[in-house]
Short mmCIF file of C-alpha atoms in Angstrom, two decimals:
data_model
loop_
_atom_site.label_atom_id
_atom_site.label_comp_id
_atom_site.label_asym_id
_atom_site.label_seq_id
_atom_site.Cartn_x
_atom_site.Cartn_y
_atom_site.Cartn_z
CA UNK A 152 -0.21 0.03 -0.19
CA UNK A 153 1.42 3.35 -0.99
CA UNK A 154 1.31 6.26 1.32
CA UNK A 155 -1.44 7.95 -0.57
CA UNK A 156 -3.30 4.53 0.08
CA UNK A 157 -2.78 4.47 3.50
CA UNK A 158 -3.54 8.33 3.63
CA UNK A 159 -6.98 7.78 1.91
CA UNK A 160 -8.11 4.96 4.12
CA UNK A 161 -6.80 6.92 7.18
CA UNK A 162 -9.02 9.98 6.33
CA UNK A 163 -11.82 7.39 5.50
CA UNK A 164 -11.46 5.77 9.18
CA UNK A 165 -11.15 9.32 10.86
CA UNK A 166 -14.89 10.31 9.25
CA UNK A 167 -16.28 6.87 9.84
CA UNK A 168 -17.03 6.72 5.93
CA UNK A 169 -16.39 5.12 3.08
CA UNK A 170 -18.45 7.52 0.65
CA UNK A 171 -17.45 11.04 -0.35
CA UNK A 172 -15.60 12.84 2.58
CA UNK A 173 -15.88 16.61 1.51
CA UNK A 174 -13.38 19.27 2.19
CA UNK A 175 -15.33 20.84 4.71
CA UNK A 176 -18.68 20.86 5.71
CA UNK A 177 -21.19 22.88 8.66
CA UNK A 178 -21.89 21.06 11.46
CA UNK A 179 -25.48 22.71 13.09
CA UNK A 180 -25.96 20.75 16.46
CA UNK A 181 -27.13 23.61 18.78
CA UNK A 182 -29.61 25.99 18.28
CA UNK A 183 -29.84 26.72 14.71
CA UNK A 184 -33.02 25.84 14.04
CA UNK A 185 -34.59 27.47 16.89
CA UNK A 186 -33.39 30.75 16.62
CA UNK A 187 -33.99 30.49 12.65
CA UNK A 188 -38.00 29.91 14.06
CA UNK A 189 -38.10 32.65 16.24
CA UNK A 190 -36.49 35.32 13.90
CA UNK A 191 -39.02 34.15 11.06
CA UNK A 192 -41.94 34.38 13.70
CA UNK A 193 -40.22 38.03 14.87
CA UNK A 194 -40.93 39.01 10.58
CA UNK A 195 -37.52 40.54 11.09
CA UNK A 196 -35.91 38.77 8.77
CA UNK A 197 -33.82 41.15 7.21
CA UNK A 198 -31.05 43.56 7.78
CA UNK A 199 -32.94 44.85 11.42
CA UNK A 200 -33.35 42.41 14.60
CA UNK A 201 -32.38 41.42 17.44
CA UNK A 202 -29.84 39.08 16.14
CA UNK A 203 -28.10 41.47 14.42
CA UNK A 204 -27.25 43.06 17.50
CA UNK A 205 -26.65 39.78 19.58
CA UNK A 206 -23.96 38.64 16.87
CA UNK A 207 -22.07 41.96 17.01
CA UNK A 208 -21.75 41.62 20.74
CA UNK A 209 -20.53 38.14 20.51
CA UNK A 210 -18.00 38.75 18.15
CA UNK A 211 -16.54 42.01 20.46
CA UNK A 212 -16.23 39.47 23.22
CA UNK A 213 -14.42 36.58 21.11
CA UNK A 214 -12.41 38.91 19.44
CA UNK A 215 -11.76 41.42 22.07
CA UNK A 216 -12.39 44.41 20.87
CA UNK A 217 -14.70 47.69 20.86
CA UNK A 218 -16.65 47.62 18.03
CA UNK A 219 -18.09 44.77 15.47
CA UNK A 220 -20.13 45.52 12.18
CA UNK A 221 -22.24 42.84 10.77
CA UNK A 222 -21.28 42.48 6.80
CA UNK A 223 -23.09 40.43 3.82
CA UNK A 224 -20.10 38.71 3.45
CA UNK A 225 -16.08 38.85 4.46
CA UNK A 226 -15.21 39.91 0.73
CA UNK A 227 -17.58 43.45 1.54
CA UNK A 228 -16.04 43.74 4.77
CA UNK A 229 -12.37 43.87 3.46
CA UNK A 230 -13.29 46.79 1.14
CA UNK A 231 -14.97 48.86 3.50
CA UNK A 232 -12.54 48.10 6.01
CA UNK A 233 -9.87 49.37 3.48
CA UNK A 234 -12.37 53.09 3.10
CA UNK A 235 -12.84 53.16 6.72
CA UNK A 236 -8.46 52.99 6.74
CA UNK A 237 -7.96 55.86 4.19
CA UNK A 238 -7.65 53.97 1.06
CA UNK A 239 -8.68 55.81 -2.21
CA UNK A 240 -8.82 55.27 -6.05
CA UNK A 241 -5.21 55.17 -7.38
CA UNK A 242 -4.02 54.18 -4.09
CA UNK A 243 -2.07 50.85 -3.57
CA UNK A 244 -2.19 47.99 -1.31
CA UNK A 245 0.23 45.95 -0.59
CA UNK A 246 -0.83 42.12 0.31
CA UNK A 247 0.36 38.67 -0.73
CA UNK A 248 -0.18 36.91 -4.17
CA UNK A 249 -0.84 33.48 -2.29
CA UNK A 250 -4.20 34.08 -1.06
CA UNK A 251 -7.99 33.70 -1.86
CA UNK A 252 -9.27 35.88 -4.95
CA UNK A 253 -11.40 37.87 -2.45
CA UNK A 254 -8.09 39.66 -0.76
CA UNK A 255 -7.03 41.09 -4.11
CA UNK A 256 -10.25 41.73 -5.56
CA UNK A 257 -11.28 44.06 -2.77
CA UNK A 258 -8.64 46.61 -3.06
CA UNK A 259 -9.95 46.89 -6.92
CA UNK A 260 -12.79 47.48 -5.96
CA UNK A 261 -11.83 50.44 -4.09
CA UNK A 262 -10.34 51.73 -7.10
CA UNK A 263 -6.94 50.84 -5.31
CA UNK A 264 -4.04 48.58 -6.66
CA UNK A 265 -2.54 45.66 -5.21
CA UNK A 266 0.94 45.36 -4.67
CA UNK A 267 1.64 41.49 -4.17
CA UNK A 268 4.98 40.98 -1.52
CA UNK A 269 6.22 37.22 -0.58
CA UNK A 270 5.37 35.30 2.21
CA UNK A 271 6.72 33.64 4.92
CA UNK A 272 7.45 29.93 5.05
CA UNK A 273 6.08 29.38 8.17
CA UNK A 274 3.32 31.27 8.36
CA UNK A 275 2.33 31.02 4.53
CA UNK A 276 1.21 34.69 5.26
CA UNK A 277 2.55 37.91 4.13
CA UNK A 278 6.80 38.42 5.43
CA UNK A 279 7.79 40.84 8.02
CA UNK A 280 11.26 40.45 6.10
CA UNK A 281 9.97 40.41 2.73
CA UNK A 282 7.94 43.71 3.07
CA UNK A 283 10.42 45.79 4.63
CA UNK A 284 12.84 44.89 2.10
CA UNK A 285 10.18 45.66 -0.66
CA UNK A 286 9.81 49.56 1.44
CA UNK A 287 13.30 49.76 1.59
CA UNK A 288 13.77 49.37 -2.16
CA UNK A 289 10.86 50.14 -3.49
CA UNK A 290 9.33 53.32 -1.18
CA UNK A 291 9.92 56.41 0.57
CA UNK A 292 8.37 57.88 3.62
CA UNK A 293 6.88 61.31 3.16
CA UNK A 294 5.21 63.57 5.77
CA UNK A 295 1.86 61.93 4.91
CA UNK A 296 3.28 58.17 4.72
CA UNK A 297 5.16 56.12 2.10
CA UNK A 298 5.22 56.54 -1.77
CA UNK A 299 6.23 53.91 -4.28
CA UNK A 300 9.37 55.50 -5.56
CA UNK A 301 8.49 53.14 -8.98
CA UNK A 302 4.56 54.87 -9.76
CA UNK A 303 4.12 57.68 -7.46
CA UNK A 304 1.34 56.62 -5.90
CA UNK A 305 0.43 56.46 -1.83
CA UNK A 306 0.68 53.22 -0.18
CA UNK A 307 -1.95 53.35 1.88
CA UNK A 308 -2.51 49.75 3.51
CA UNK A 309 -1.05 46.52 4.48
CA UNK A 310 -3.39 43.30 3.98
CA UNK A 311 -1.88 40.60 5.34
CA UNK A 312 -4.08 36.97 5.44
CA UNK A 313 -4.01 34.47 8.01
CA UNK A 314 -3.75 31.52 5.65
CA UNK A 315 -6.08 28.76 6.35
CA UNK A 316 -6.04 30.12 9.97
CA UNK A 317 -2.29 30.47 10.72
CA UNK A 318 -1.68 33.48 12.46
CA UNK A 319 1.21 35.86 10.37
CA UNK A 320 4.24 37.60 12.59
CA UNK A 321 2.07 40.42 13.54
CA UNK A 322 4.51 41.94 15.89
CA UNK A 323 7.22 42.45 12.71
CA UNK A 324 4.37 43.56 10.29
CA UNK A 325 3.03 46.21 12.43
CA UNK A 326 6.67 47.50 13.34
CA UNK A 327 7.06 47.95 9.91
CA UNK A 328 4.04 49.48 8.99
CA UNK A 329 3.82 51.86 11.64
CA UNK A 330 7.86 52.94 10.74
CA UNK A 331 6.37 53.48 7.07
CA UNK A 332 3.37 55.12 7.92
CA UNK A 333 1.28 52.16 6.30
CA UNK A 334 -2.12 51.26 7.96
CA UNK A 335 -2.54 47.48 8.55
CA UNK A 336 -5.69 45.54 8.06
CA UNK A 337 -5.90 42.04 9.03
CA UNK A 338 -7.99 39.59 6.56
CA UNK A 339 -8.61 37.07 9.39
CA UNK A 340 -11.61 35.32 6.96
CA UNK A 341 -10.16 32.20 7.75
CA UNK A 342 -9.02 32.94 11.31
CA UNK A 343 -11.57 32.92 13.61
CA UNK A 344 -10.68 31.65 17.10
CA UNK A 345 -7.33 31.85 16.55
CA UNK A 346 -4.82 33.31 18.49
CA UNK A 347 -1.35 35.30 18.20
CA UNK A 348 0.42 35.64 21.82
CA UNK A 349 -2.95 35.32 23.20
CA UNK A 350 -4.59 38.02 21.29
CA UNK A 351 -7.34 37.19 18.91
CA UNK A 352 -6.38 37.28 15.02
CA UNK A 353 -8.20 40.67 13.78
CA UNK A 354 -7.78 42.57 17.20
CA UNK A 355 -3.79 43.67 16.21
CA UNK A 356 -4.28 46.03 13.27
CA UNK A 357 -6.15 48.94 12.74
CA UNK A 358 -9.22 46.80 11.64
CA UNK A 359 -10.08 43.18 11.13
CA UNK A 360 -12.23 40.91 8.72
CA UNK A 361 -13.56 37.38 9.09
CA UNK A 362 -16.03 35.66 6.69
CA UNK A 363 -18.95 33.51 7.90
CA UNK A 364 -19.15 31.43 4.16
CA UNK A 365 -20.52 28.07 4.41
CA UNK A 366 -17.19 26.66 4.31
CA UNK A 367 -15.55 28.57 7.16
CA UNK A 368 -15.64 26.92 10.93
CA UNK A 369 -18.09 28.91 11.82
CA UNK A 370 -21.39 29.61 8.67
CA UNK A 371 -24.44 32.09 8.72
CA UNK A 372 -24.75 30.82 5.12
CA UNK A 373 -22.99 34.03 4.05
CA UNK A 374 -21.91 36.64 6.11
CA UNK A 375 -19.00 38.70 7.88
CA UNK A 376 -17.75 40.89 10.14
CA UNK A 377 -15.55 44.14 10.76
CA UNK A 378 -13.96 44.86 14.05
CA UNK A 379 -11.92 47.08 15.32
CA UNK A 380 -10.86 49.05 18.50
CA UNK A 381 -11.77 52.21 17.20
CA UNK A 382 -14.72 53.14 17.92
CA UNK A 383 -15.92 55.77 15.92
CA UNK A 384 -14.25 53.66 13.20
CA UNK A 385 -16.26 51.03 13.77
CA UNK A 386 -19.67 53.32 14.42
CA UNK A 387 -18.21 54.75 10.50
CA UNK A 388 -18.55 51.01 9.51
CA UNK A 389 -21.98 50.62 10.22
CA UNK A 390 -23.26 53.80 8.77
CA UNK A 391 -21.79 53.30 5.58
CA UNK A 392 -22.99 49.63 5.23
CA UNK A 393 -26.15 50.62 5.71
CA UNK A 394 -26.23 52.65 2.62
CA UNK A 395 -24.43 55.59 4.44
CA UNK A 396 -28.49 56.69 6.24
CA UNK A 397 -28.81 59.16 8.48
CA UNK A 398 -30.79 58.58 11.50
CA UNK A 399 -34.49 60.34 11.31
CA UNK A 400 -37.91 58.94 12.20
CA UNK A 401 -39.28 58.98 9.24
CA UNK A 402 -37.08 60.34 6.15
CA UNK A 403 -34.82 58.70 3.96
CA UNK A 404 -31.38 61.31 4.17
CA UNK A 405 -28.43 60.04 2.57
CA UNK A 406 -25.13 62.44 3.11
CA UNK A 407 -22.01 59.71 1.40
CA UNK A 408 -22.02 56.95 -0.99
CA UNK A 409 -23.16 53.73 1.00
CA UNK A 410 -23.27 50.38 0.58
CA UNK A 411 -26.11 47.80 1.02
CA UNK A 412 -23.99 45.08 2.55
CA UNK A 413 -26.26 44.25 5.88
CA UNK A 414 -26.15 41.22 7.48
CA UNK A 415 -29.57 39.97 7.46
CA UNK A 416 -31.72 38.86 10.73
CA UNK A 417 -31.93 35.29 9.65
CA UNK A 418 -28.27 35.15 8.49
CA UNK A 419 -27.18 36.64 12.43
CA UNK A 420 -29.61 33.96 14.08
CA UNK A 421 -27.63 30.97 12.31
CA UNK A 422 -24.64 32.83 13.18
CA UNK A 423 -25.29 33.40 16.73
CA UNK A 424 -26.55 29.51 16.94
CA UNK A 425 -23.08 28.41 15.63
CA UNK A 426 -21.01 30.96 17.51
CA UNK A 427 -22.33 29.34 20.88
CA UNK A 428 -20.55 26.41 19.20
CA UNK A 429 -16.93 27.52 18.69
CA UNK A 430 -15.08 26.45 21.63
CA UNK A 431 -16.24 22.87 20.60
CA UNK A 432 -15.45 23.29 17.28
CA UNK A 433 -11.88 24.31 17.97
CA UNK A 434 -11.35 21.14 20.44
CA UNK A 435 -12.63 18.69 17.58
CA UNK A 436 -10.49 20.60 15.06
CA UNK A 437 -7.07 20.65 17.51
CA UNK A 438 -7.76 16.90 18.07
CA UNK A 439 -8.07 16.33 14.60
CA UNK A 440 -5.04 18.28 13.64
CA UNK A 441 -3.09 16.07 16.39
CA UNK A 442 -4.24 12.61 14.72
CA UNK A 443 -3.64 14.28 11.59
CA UNK A 444 0.24 15.35 12.71
CA UNK A 445 0.75 11.59 14.01
CA UNK A 446 -0.54 9.86 10.94
CA UNK A 447 1.92 11.82 8.67
CA UNK A 448 4.82 12.38 10.70
CA UNK A 449 5.05 8.31 10.63
CA UNK A 450 4.67 8.29 6.64
CA UNK A 451 7.32 10.91 6.21
CA UNK A 452 4.74 13.68 4.95
CA UNK A 453 5.22 17.41 6.46
CA UNK A 454 1.82 18.28 7.66
CA UNK A 455 1.32 21.96 8.91
CA UNK A 456 1.20 23.47 12.52
CA UNK A 457 1.14 26.44 14.39
CA UNK A 458 4.09 28.44 14.67
CA UNK A 459 5.44 29.20 18.23
CA UNK A 460 3.55 31.66 20.13
CA UNK A 461 0.33 31.06 18.23
CA UNK A 462 -2.73 29.20 18.08
CA UNK A 463 -4.07 28.20 14.96
CA UNK A 464 -7.96 27.22 14.72
CA UNK A 465 -7.22 24.83 11.96
CA UNK A 466 -9.91 26.13 9.59
CA UNK A 467 -8.45 24.31 6.20
CA UNK A 468 -5.78 21.58 7.77
CA UNK A 469 -2.98 21.06 4.73
CA UNK A 470 0.11 19.09 4.23
CA UNK A 471 3.08 19.56 1.98
CA UNK A 472 4.50 17.71 -0.37
CA UNK A 473 8.29 16.95 -1.71
CA UNK A 474 7.19 18.82 -5.17
CA UNK A 475 4.51 19.47 -8.08
CA UNK A 476 4.68 16.24 -9.31
CA UNK A 477 3.91 14.50 -6.08
CA UNK A 478 1.51 17.07 -4.84
CA UNK A 479 -0.55 16.50 -7.94
CA UNK A 480 -0.36 12.43 -7.92
CA UNK A 481 -1.89 12.94 -4.65
CA UNK A 482 -4.58 15.35 -5.68
CA UNK A 483 -5.30 12.83 -8.58
CA UNK A 484 -5.54 9.78 -6.16
CA UNK A 485 -7.38 10.81 -3.62
CA UNK A 486 -9.86 13.27 -5.29
CA UNK A 487 -10.66 9.67 -7.60
CA UNK A 488 -10.90 7.98 -4.25
CA UNK A 489 -13.60 9.93 -2.37
CA UNK A 490 -11.61 12.10 -0.65
CA UNK A 491 -11.81 15.73 -1.74
CA UNK A 492 -8.30 17.54 -1.77
CA UNK A 493 -7.50 20.70 -3.01
CA UNK A 494 -4.25 22.72 -4.41
CA UNK A 495 -3.50 25.75 -2.35
CA UNK A 496 -4.88 28.71 -4.39
CA UNK A 497 -2.98 30.24 -7.98
CA UNK A 498 -0.85 33.14 -7.12
CA UNK A 499 -2.95 36.70 -7.63
CA UNK A 500 0.06 37.43 -10.01
CA UNK A 501 -1.20 34.50 -12.67
CA UNK A 502 -4.18 35.69 -13.13
CA UNK A 503 -5.21 37.91 -16.20
CA UNK A 504 -6.73 40.76 -14.12
CA UNK A 505 -3.32 41.20 -11.73
CA UNK A 506 -0.78 39.97 -14.12
CA UNK A 507 0.17 43.85 -14.78
CA UNK A 508 0.41 44.59 -10.69
CA UNK A 509 4.13 45.17 -9.55
CA UNK A 510 5.67 42.16 -7.19
CA UNK A 511 8.82 40.93 -6.16
CA UNK A 512 10.49 37.83 -6.36
CA UNK A 513 7.87 35.21 -5.04
CA UNK A 514 10.07 32.29 -3.86
CA UNK A 515 8.38 31.47 -0.77
CA UNK A 516 4.99 31.74 -2.76
CA UNK A 517 6.06 29.84 -5.49
CA UNK A 518 7.24 26.84 -3.65
CA UNK A 519 4.23 26.65 -1.42
CA UNK A 520 1.96 27.09 -4.47
CA UNK A 521 3.91 23.74 -6.07
CA UNK A 522 3.93 22.02 -2.79
CA UNK A 523 0.66 22.55 -0.74
CA UNK A 524 -2.40 20.81 -0.19
CA UNK A 525 -5.68 20.76 1.42
CA UNK A 526 -7.28 17.78 3.40
CA UNK A 527 -10.59 17.26 4.97
CA UNK A 528 -10.81 19.40 7.85
CA UNK A 529 -14.47 19.30 8.92
CA UNK A 530 -15.08 19.25 12.83
CA UNK A 531 -16.86 15.66 12.44
#
């Protein structure tokens, strides 16, 4: 029996099934149906309702932040967070090319331009060393911030992503961004429940954004949240995502361009029931990660684990294969035998709409692109 065959058998044993095993499925074992029925009975099923308020309170507690804003999805959350951080049309935003496409798309939705800087091998997230090197070589610091010497454009924000729930090296990234007067916004879409030096991801930058899509560790079907410790900034986010409507007893008054990005109360009801189970989900995922780690270590395959001083939520677990040939064989064989596996994302600058964007050498990102494979990671 080959290592891949053993892997297939092991995963099917973990999930107690010989049928098709998806990459990540939601688990509804709490108050989901109860809260949804209460919402329907209340008739408040759209963007106003008790569960929207409750969801925001729960997210403030979980992320240890001062303000949370419920939004329709994580992509919309990043778009608004960048605007709140001061990103305007024509600005540049530094991010990683090794990410889900929503990260880059949200930058463009603001009329800004992505700049791709390499990741670290250990976190698979934006590298502070690569960021500092890029800025030293390509930027100049002016009174009002950093400017790209090649394009003349202002570098308004830095947008690291906590890949698969593994926190980036936040202290070092924050230090570089502070020196260069660049706002740091965390793409924490995948990292709900992850900790960096005891602090929740999403709480360390100027703003953080989470996703509650159907494949996330906690889902509301569709939904997202912006979190921040700047209460006034959070209030501005709430205002912008509710069509920039000025409060009035009956008049429709809007004083700037806003967004209809509000999370419906139905989705918030589902999210609240899911958040109540977050600790249990995290415990189950860590147990599965330990089982995977032991199995793959015995079979000579590198199972990715959390870095020192962090606690990962292990949203999507992954292995690192020897090379692209081994990766492709692993992907082909597992999927053909009813075990869903997926490669890491194609690097953003390989896509036609981002091929023109400035980037650095991307040695680590390209190394990981050829080797990382996600394996089934449901809470079981």
